Amino acid sequence: MRAVRQNAHSLQGEEKYPVSGKIICGETSVQLFAAITLEGGTPKARAAMAVTIKNPLEPVRGNTRCAEETKAFPLNPSHRGPLNEYDDRVEAGRLRDDEHQRGIVQVLQDLHDMLIDYHAPKVVHPSIESLRPQSRSFFGSMFRRKQPKRSTTQIPANLPKGLYLYGDVGSGKTMLMDMFYDTLPHNITSKTRIHFHNFMQDIHRRLHVLKMEHGNDLDAITFVAADIAEKGSVLCFDEFQCTDVADAMILRSLLESLMSHGVVLVTTSNRHPDDLYKNGIQRESFIPCINLLKHRLRVINLDSPTDYRKIPRPPSGVYHFPLDRAAKSHADRWFSFLGDPEKDPPHKAHHSIWGRDIEVPLASGKAAMFKFDELIGRPTGAADYLELMRSYDAFIVTDVPGMSYRERDLARRFITFVDAVYESRAKLVLTTAVPLPQLFLSPSEIEDALEGGRQTGSVKQAQDHEDVNDVMRSLMDDLGMNMKMLKNSSIFTGDEERFAFARAQSRLSEMGTQDWVERGMGLEEKGGIAEKESWQRVRSRWREDSL
């Protein structure tokens, strides 16, 4: 390591950037690994470090634990982002300019830009005493000191949404992660990158040590998560996977605890979150972790499908939360993809229904884009939506708010629009202020419904789920809710509204699936142009039936 320090210092040259950092070593059951935290430095010094330490995540064999040391490692000295790095590599001939890959790099750039203004909250480390279970004994409650309030896992509202990059071998996962990690803005003073398998080995070792010392009833995951959060506000995993039941049982709590401390997660994987831990033991207990990944990270597909279109498909799903800097680029990319900007540049359009004029703020080809207020915020109804369905195959609706009981009129109108999109087999892209399960229920309403369910004993029952699909069921299970509980809740005014809410959530979930989104796109593996023409015939029959 002495040679490492000398190399970095000798390469600073005329750019007088401070170079500092540290190696944080942790011991697994069979080997040591190092996760690197960097501060300051120059691109030239970084290049030298890449030569000196070819792979900082490579396991270090040995029988003793490394002490924490301060070493010379460089950081991005400016706000130079992944897109700048990508352009430089294309210009130098190291990469071929690929529109699909450029779209993915733009996603990395979006997160980079959000991190420029992000300052993680100070980690509040829980005490061991606060993580012990509270005594249920009558005499214990009389004579034992009052237990400190246990720490919560509420995720900060300003936490930037992390990334989940998945794709087959050779899809460029490592290169993209390198590009993102090496160009993190300089205000991110601590960052960690590690192979996920090594990370989980260290987690289990830490949990074992704590439980041996303090007993099995201790909430050790919360304590360990605070330890990790203190080491870095950005945590990058290579090769996220879950093949072990021991990992499956703790991952949801661990990741949620890390996020509650303001840690931004970025990970690569070979699988979509829905395919993690498939056929594993007690997989139903792992579903909440899958939902957490899908709701709190942007899931990005790195594989480029063979498509007849010139504009590549956006790598992210059709729904984006929250309304951050990436929301606009998300909507714009999908609008360009679903529309036809070359032959039909974006423009205003007007349609007439029963003597009334319906204005479409942006139209291109068979795609229409609205802000929520422009479509739902004015007096529109089923007839208006049906007319739009006859004219367009895809709809991009931005700035969708959460709709509590105070906005029931907006919610009813939006549900009518969702029904029209679903029944016409059109495509729907949304940017929302709240996660999908909270579109029609605020957190306080969900808590009220949960409390009512606890009192009646209807929480966490598997009954009355027949009218929703697997995706919706998993979302509701994650909230501790079921259909009987929702239908009996006082937050709805009647059975019809309760059913409409459940149906809209179920339909939104289905329209967000890969199968729905890819239908009619002409992908080669689904039949190419023939599949596209078949889908268009289905749409044509619907138009005829709706007249």
XYZ file of C-alpha atoms in Angstrom:
547
model
C 0.000 0.000 0.000
C 3.012 2.314 0.438
C 3.574 2.101 -3.334
C -0.073 2.968 -3.899
C 0.249 6.178 -1.863
C 3.437 7.191 -3.671
C 1.913 6.582 -7.120
C -1.155 8.677 -6.395
C 0.835 11.599 -4.974
C 3.394 11.565 -7.758
C 0.660 11.842 -10.421
C -1.146 14.865 -9.047
C 1.068 17.122 -11.149
C -0.183 20.640 -11.766
C -3.790 19.892 -10.774
C -3.493 20.497 -7.040
C -6.522 18.461 -5.944
C -6.345 16.940 -2.463
C -6.046 13.195 -2.502
C -7.284 11.239 0.469
C -9.347 8.186 1.330
C -9.397 4.935 3.186
C -9.738 1.204 2.759
C -12.424 -0.279 4.937
C -11.693 -3.911 5.515
C -14.194 -6.453 6.757
C -13.675 -10.112 7.492
C -15.889 -12.875 6.144
C -15.953 -16.435 7.423
C -13.343 -17.599 4.906
C -11.609 -14.555 3.499
C -11.087 -10.826 3.664
C -12.515 -8.288 1.275
C -12.009 -4.578 0.868
C -14.611 -1.951 0.025
C -13.060 1.345 -0.985
C -14.109 4.785 0.192
C -12.620 7.659 -1.785
C -12.185 11.395 -1.306
C -10.578 13.942 -3.675
C -8.014 13.410 -6.449
C -7.427 13.659 -10.203
C -8.478 11.581 -13.218
C -4.789 10.913 -13.902
C -4.278 9.609 -10.397
C -7.362 7.456 -10.782
C -5.881 5.851 -13.872
C -2.734 5.042 -11.912
C -4.793 3.517 -9.146
C -6.591 1.317 -11.671
C -3.181 -0.017 -12.719
C -1.819 -0.362 -9.209
C -4.955 -2.036 -7.816
C -6.491 -3.876 -10.738
C -9.581 -4.945 -8.806
C -10.108 -3.402 -5.365
C -12.947 -5.830 -4.727
C -10.841 -8.927 -5.325
C -10.847 -11.048 -2.139
C -7.661 -10.690 -0.110
C -6.541 -14.018 1.283
C -5.251 -14.136 4.806
C -5.923 -15.068 8.419
C -5.871 -11.632 10.055
C -8.246 -8.726 9.829
C -7.047 -5.537 8.095
C -6.971 -2.419 10.196
C -8.712 0.658 8.794
C -6.078 2.743 7.037
C -5.970 6.122 5.383
C -4.742 5.784 1.822
C -4.400 7.958 -1.252
C -7.377 7.472 -3.562
C -8.794 10.103 -5.919
C -12.343 11.345 -6.423
C -14.056 13.166 -9.259
C -12.776 16.764 -8.746
C -15.661 18.344 -10.699
C -19.251 17.608 -11.618
C -18.121 15.650 -14.651
C -20.703 12.923 -15.052
C -21.204 9.534 -16.731
C -22.437 11.161 -19.956
C -19.191 13.145 -20.290
C -17.206 9.965 -19.742
C -19.291 8.085 -22.309
C -18.846 10.826 -24.916
C -15.084 10.824 -24.339
C -14.875 7.059 -24.826
C -16.932 7.252 -28.028
C -14.748 10.077 -29.357
C -11.593 8.117 -28.520
C -12.951 5.080 -30.357
C -13.090 2.939 -27.229
C -16.886 2.591 -27.491
C -19.337 2.566 -30.388
C -22.091 5.156 -29.982
C -25.209 3.110 -29.303
C -28.578 4.797 -28.720
C -29.815 2.120 -26.327
C -26.655 2.289 -24.250
C -26.687 6.090 -24.367
C -30.184 6.010 -22.918
C -28.904 3.911 -20.012
C -25.976 6.281 -19.440
C -28.510 9.132 -19.356
C -30.238 7.315 -16.477
C -26.886 7.213 -14.652
C -26.454 10.911 -15.411
C -29.907 11.675 -13.976
C -28.921 10.097 -10.654
C -25.514 11.817 -10.771
C -27.247 15.191 -11.143
C -29.564 14.487 -8.203
C -26.613 13.483 -6.031
C -24.934 16.855 -6.657
C -27.517 18.469 -4.375
C -27.880 15.539 -1.998
C -26.542 15.567 1.530
C -27.185 12.386 3.469
C -28.556 12.839 7.000
C -26.260 12.156 9.913
C -26.467 8.502 10.898
C -28.155 8.116 14.284
C -26.748 4.894 15.663
C -29.231 2.974 17.836
C -28.109 1.735 21.215
C -28.054 -1.968 22.002
C -30.667 -1.409 24.704
C -33.100 0.222 22.278
C -32.963 -2.857 20.041
C -33.975 -5.352 22.707
C -37.597 -6.571 22.725
C -39.793 -4.763 25.205
C -40.806 -6.767 28.234
C -44.399 -8.038 28.264
C -44.265 -9.012 31.939
C -46.630 -7.117 34.276
C -43.986 -6.825 37.004
C -41.340 -6.016 34.419
C -43.426 -3.131 33.156
C -43.827 -1.838 36.750
C -40.263 -2.043 37.969
C -38.071 -1.938 34.856
C -36.972 1.378 33.468
C -38.935 2.608 30.478
C -37.409 1.244 27.310
C -36.106 3.785 24.810
C -38.281 4.151 21.744
C -37.122 1.753 19.058
C -35.704 3.223 15.906
C -37.947 3.303 12.835
C -37.123 2.563 9.231
C -38.849 5.555 7.720
C -37.090 6.406 4.457
C -36.203 10.122 4.069
C -38.392 11.962 1.585
C -35.333 13.506 -0.125
C -33.526 10.194 -0.698
C -32.676 9.963 -4.427
C -34.090 6.869 -6.055
C -31.316 4.354 -6.613
C -30.762 2.051 -9.598
C -31.157 -1.662 -10.274
C -29.327 -2.493 -13.536
C -29.985 -5.982 -14.851
C -28.954 -7.818 -17.993
C -27.287 -10.904 -19.411
C -23.558 -11.565 -19.403
C -21.876 -9.131 -21.790
C -24.512 -6.404 -21.449
C -21.970 -3.945 -20.004
C -22.964 -4.023 -16.325
C -19.429 -3.683 -14.983
C -18.480 -0.906 -17.408
C -21.611 1.096 -16.546
C -21.051 0.667 -12.820
C -17.414 1.774 -13.245
C -18.582 4.827 -15.165
C -21.115 5.794 -12.497
C -18.894 5.089 -9.493
C -15.796 6.836 -10.840
C -17.678 10.037 -11.722
C -19.690 10.479 -8.526
C -19.819 14.197 -7.633
C -17.246 15.470 -5.145
C -19.851 16.262 -2.462
C -20.268 12.495 -2.038
C -17.394 12.218 0.403
C -17.816 8.528 1.151
C -18.826 5.728 -1.166
C -18.577 1.960 -1.127
C -18.531 -0.635 -3.886
C -18.491 -4.343 -3.182
C -19.520 -7.687 -4.656
C -22.915 -8.601 -3.206
C -21.858 -12.112 -2.175
C -18.965 -10.737 -0.111
C -21.242 -8.098 1.363
C -23.761 -10.690 2.603
C -21.018 -12.866 4.056
C -19.846 -9.936 6.130
C -23.424 -9.134 7.194
C -23.970 -12.661 8.518
C -20.652 -12.555 10.356
C -21.600 -9.277 12.045
C -25.052 -10.581 12.969
C -23.524 -13.728 14.463
C -21.097 -11.729 16.600
C -23.864 -9.459 17.919
C -26.221 -12.324 18.730
C -23.498 -14.311 20.469
C -22.763 -11.274 22.645
C -26.269 -9.910 23.221
C -28.679 -12.780 22.559
C -30.932 -13.854 19.721
C -33.758 -11.448 20.564
C -31.718 -8.400 19.594
C -32.733 -6.524 16.424
C -29.185 -6.871 15.131
C -30.006 -5.957 11.521
C -30.833 -2.372 12.490
C -27.543 -2.061 14.375
C -25.458 -3.494 11.518
C -27.227 -1.288 8.945
C -26.255 1.818 10.932
C -22.626 0.623 10.985
C -22.613 0.256 7.195
C -24.391 3.580 6.631
C -21.626 5.354 8.557
C -19.096 4.096 5.996
C -20.732 5.525 2.876
C -23.778 7.439 1.628
C -23.648 5.660 -1.767
C -23.464 1.878 -1.732
C -22.823 0.029 -5.011
C -23.310 -3.731 -5.355
C -21.960 -5.898 -8.136
C -24.033 -8.987 -9.039
C -27.034 -8.693 -6.709
C -28.595 -12.123 -6.255
C -30.368 -14.215 -3.657
C -29.887 -17.978 -3.616
C -29.823 -18.614 0.130
C -32.797 -18.714 2.492
C -30.726 -16.994 5.193
C -30.202 -14.006 2.872
C -33.841 -14.005 1.775
C -35.110 -13.693 5.345
C -33.117 -10.556 6.203
C -32.685 -8.622 2.933
C -35.864 -6.543 3.124
C -35.103 -5.305 6.655
C -31.442 -4.719 5.844
C -32.005 -2.695 2.662
C -34.859 -0.699 4.170
C -32.722 0.124 7.214
C -29.879 1.308 4.966
C -32.270 3.551 3.042
C -33.682 4.944 6.282
C -30.173 6.246 7.041
C -30.056 8.015 3.671
C -27.923 5.448 1.814
C -28.403 5.518 -1.973
C -28.276 2.002 -3.443
C -27.044 1.162 -6.946
C -26.744 -2.456 -7.992
C -26.209 -4.709 -10.984
C -27.777 -8.136 -11.434
C -28.369 -10.852 -14.007
C -32.073 -10.990 -13.157
C -35.123 -8.751 -12.969
C -36.270 -8.343 -9.340
C -39.339 -10.507 -10.056
C -37.000 -13.389 -10.958
C -34.890 -13.236 -7.796
C -34.951 -16.268 -5.497
C -37.317 -18.130 -7.831
C -38.509 -21.467 -6.408
C -36.628 -20.670 -3.198
C -37.670 -21.922 0.239
C -40.299 -19.629 1.812
C -40.202 -17.361 -1.254
C -43.430 -15.670 -0.156
C -41.419 -14.105 2.677
C -39.057 -12.631 0.084
C -41.810 -10.886 -1.934
C -41.692 -7.723 0.265
C -37.994 -7.372 -0.615
C -38.808 -7.628 -4.330
C -41.454 -4.924 -3.927
C -38.996 -2.718 -2.061
C -36.466 -3.035 -4.904
C -39.072 -2.211 -7.538
C -40.551 0.750 -5.640
C -37.371 2.335 -4.305
C -34.938 1.669 -7.186
C -35.294 2.421 -10.888
C -35.231 -0.978 -12.564
C -33.232 -0.676 -15.801
C -33.030 -3.380 -18.475
C -29.563 -3.368 -20.056
C -30.395 -5.892 -22.775
C -31.194 -4.256 -26.106
C -34.183 -5.978 -27.741
C -34.155 -6.378 -31.530
C -36.856 -3.961 -32.677
C -38.087 -2.676 -36.010
C -38.068 0.891 -34.648
C -35.159 3.272 -35.136
C -35.548 4.806 -31.669
C -34.501 2.308 -28.948
C -36.916 1.380 -26.210
C -36.281 3.213 -22.915
C -34.508 0.914 -20.449
C -36.794 1.705 -17.500
C -40.365 0.606 -16.805
C -43.353 2.729 -17.786
C -44.051 4.055 -14.268
C -41.667 6.505 -12.632
C -41.719 7.700 -9.029
C -40.995 10.293 -7.600
C -41.316 13.603 -9.481
C -37.573 14.208 -9.455
C -35.139 15.425 -12.116
C -35.323 12.081 -13.894
C -39.118 12.206 -14.254
C -39.090 14.565 -17.239
C -36.465 12.612 -19.170
C -38.405 9.416 -18.402
C -41.583 10.853 -19.942
C -39.758 12.418 -22.910
C -37.964 9.179 -23.804
C -41.156 7.135 -23.741
C -42.996 9.798 -25.751
C -40.286 9.724 -28.420
C -40.342 5.939 -28.470
C -44.120 5.453 -28.600
C -44.676 8.389 -30.945
C -43.157 9.120 -34.356
C -41.013 12.265 -33.953
C -39.323 11.900 -37.367
C -42.465 11.714 -39.514
C -44.795 13.548 -37.130
C -42.934 16.043 -34.892
C -44.598 16.773 -31.529
C -47.467 19.253 -31.892
C -50.762 20.319 -30.354
C -53.851 18.445 -31.529
C -57.587 19.073 -31.226
C -60.477 16.619 -31.187
C -64.206 17.301 -31.054
C -66.709 15.316 -29.027
C -70.370 16.313 -28.833
C -69.523 19.857 -29.847
C -66.777 20.237 -27.244
C -63.114 20.672 -28.082
C -60.505 18.368 -26.494
C -56.972 19.712 -26.671
C -53.958 17.392 -26.644
C -50.914 19.459 -25.522
C -48.408 17.162 -27.284
C -49.119 14.557 -29.926
C -46.800 12.571 -32.186
C -47.867 9.635 -34.316
C -50.153 7.523 -32.152
C -48.877 8.881 -28.807
C -50.337 11.709 -26.706
C -48.739 13.387 -23.708
C -50.591 15.313 -20.987
C -49.899 16.734 -17.595
C -52.314 15.287 -15.042
C -54.035 18.642 -14.550
C -54.483 19.072 -18.297
C -56.278 15.746 -18.630
C -57.888 14.976 -15.264
C -57.884 18.383 -13.590
C -60.570 19.741 -15.914
C -64.153 18.458 -16.358
C -63.667 15.444 -18.606
C -65.481 12.147 -18.635
C -65.780 8.706 -20.198
C -66.888 10.035 -23.609
C -63.787 12.249 -23.825
C -61.479 9.390 -22.894
C -63.070 7.032 -25.422
C -62.548 9.605 -28.173
C -58.872 9.845 -27.217
C -58.559 6.037 -27.250
C -59.840 5.974 -30.835
C -57.136 8.441 -31.893
C -54.097 7.239 -29.925
C -52.435 3.958 -28.957
C -50.272 5.303 -26.132
C -50.630 7.911 -23.389
C -47.967 9.613 -21.304
C -49.411 11.335 -18.231
C -46.993 13.321 -16.065
C -47.135 14.858 -12.578
C -49.768 12.478 -11.216
C -50.402 13.355 -7.538
C -51.503 11.148 -4.702
C -55.283 11.324 -4.363
C -56.655 11.017 -0.836
C -60.310 11.307 0.176
C -60.024 15.080 -0.327
C -59.438 14.518 -4.048
C -62.049 11.812 -4.592
C -63.444 13.568 -7.695
C -59.997 13.524 -9.300
C -59.516 9.891 -8.279
C -62.847 8.835 -9.836
C -61.985 10.680 -13.048
C -58.514 9.143 -13.195
C -59.921 5.646 -12.569
C -62.336 6.162 -15.474
C -59.379 7.120 -17.672
C -57.367 4.058 -16.532
C -60.340 1.808 -17.349
C -60.561 3.322 -20.847
C -56.833 2.762 -21.488
C -57.022 -0.810 -20.244
C -60.127 -1.807 -22.172
C -58.753 -0.320 -25.404
C -55.471 -2.220 -24.906
C -53.496 1.031 -25.176
C -50.202 1.748 -23.383
C -49.814 4.017 -20.367
C -46.719 5.817 -19.073
C -46.904 7.699 -15.758
C -44.708 9.914 -13.610
C -46.162 10.012 -10.097
C -45.575 11.879 -6.858
C -46.195 8.758 -4.749
C -45.625 5.001 -5.193
C -48.292 3.197 -7.202
C -50.002 1.583 -4.157
C -50.492 5.056 -2.634
C -52.130 6.729 -5.649
C -55.610 6.476 -4.141
C -54.681 6.108 -0.475
C -52.462 8.462 1.504
C -50.091 6.955 4.113
C -52.406 8.146 6.903
C -55.398 6.493 5.232
C -53.424 3.283 4.831
C -52.534 3.401 8.521
C -56.198 3.976 9.439
C -57.202 1.031 7.254
C -54.474 -1.119 8.831
C -55.612 -0.192 12.323
C -59.189 -1.052 11.450
C -57.989 -4.336 9.988
C -56.059 -5.157 13.153
C -59.123 -4.531 15.285
C -61.346 -6.719 13.129
C -58.655 -9.353 12.586
C -58.687 -8.941 8.804
C -55.014 -7.968 8.412
C -52.665 -10.406 6.713
C -55.396 -12.795 5.635
C -55.110 -14.631 2.324
C -58.859 -14.452 1.723
C -60.825 -12.500 -0.883
C -57.865 -11.959 -3.213
C -59.533 -13.641 -6.168
C -60.313 -10.396 -8.009
C -56.714 -9.134 -8.220
C -53.645 -10.462 -10.001
C -50.393 -11.674 -8.438
C -48.679 -8.293 -8.810
C -51.469 -6.426 -7.015
C -51.725 -9.125 -4.365
C -48.039 -8.816 -3.541
C -48.356 -5.026 -3.283
C -51.262 -5.363 -0.871
C -49.538 -8.055 1.161
C -46.557 -5.726 1.461
C -48.883 -3.137 3.018
C -50.526 -5.752 5.231
C -53.842 -5.290 3.402
C -56.404 -7.487 1.668
C -59.517 -6.964 -0.394
C -61.973 -7.649 2.428
C -60.209 -5.097 4.591
C -60.327 -2.472 1.822
C -63.956 -3.155 1.026
C -64.896 -2.761 4.682
C -62.848 0.404 5.135
C -64.652 3.668 5.910
C -62.418 5.619 3.521
C -64.651 4.551 0.614
C -68.207 5.804 0.156
C -69.705 2.588 -1.155
C -69.150 -0.850 -2.633
C -68.867 0.526 -6.168
C -66.033 2.877 -5.208
C -64.231 0.155 -3.280
C -64.396 -2.162 -6.263
C -63.291 0.593 -8.677
C -60.239 1.325 -6.514
C -59.170 -2.323 -6.386
C -59.783 -2.802 -10.098
C -57.769 0.318 -11.043
C -54.804 -0.784 -8.930
C -54.934 -4.231 -10.487
C -55.153 -2.839 -14.021
C -52.323 -0.364 -13.459
C -50.167 -3.233 -12.255
C -50.977 -5.328 -15.328
C -50.344 -2.435 -17.728
C -46.923 -1.996 -16.147
C -45.812 -5.538 -16.960
C -43.268 -6.273 -19.669
C -45.757 -8.408 -21.563
C -48.281 -5.548 -21.807
C -45.685 -2.949 -22.752
C -44.079 -5.112 -25.471
C -47.399 -6.127 -27.026
C -47.659 -4.752 -30.564
C -44.085 -3.445 -30.679
C -42.987 -5.858 -33.371
C -40.165 -7.386 -31.348
C -38.525 -10.171 -33.324
C -38.824 -12.752 -30.544
C -42.583 -12.095 -30.427
C -43.161 -12.310 -34.164
C -41.778 -9.046 -35.569
C -43.948 -6.992 -37.930
C -46.601 -9.760 -38.064
C -47.125 -9.449 -34.309
C -47.427 -5.665 -34.634
C -50.033 -5.976 -37.381
C -52.007 -8.521 -35.337
C -52.106 -6.123 -32.373
C -53.261 -3.313 -34.652
C -56.153 -5.482 -35.868
C -57.219 -6.034 -32.240
C -57.143 -2.280 -31.683
C -59.150 -1.690 -34.867
C -61.872 -4.107 -33.753
C -62.053 -2.300 -30.411
C -62.504 1.040 -32.201
C -65.350 -0.394 -34.257
C -67.032 -1.874 -31.185
C -66.728 1.401 -29.249
C -68.563 3.486 -31.898
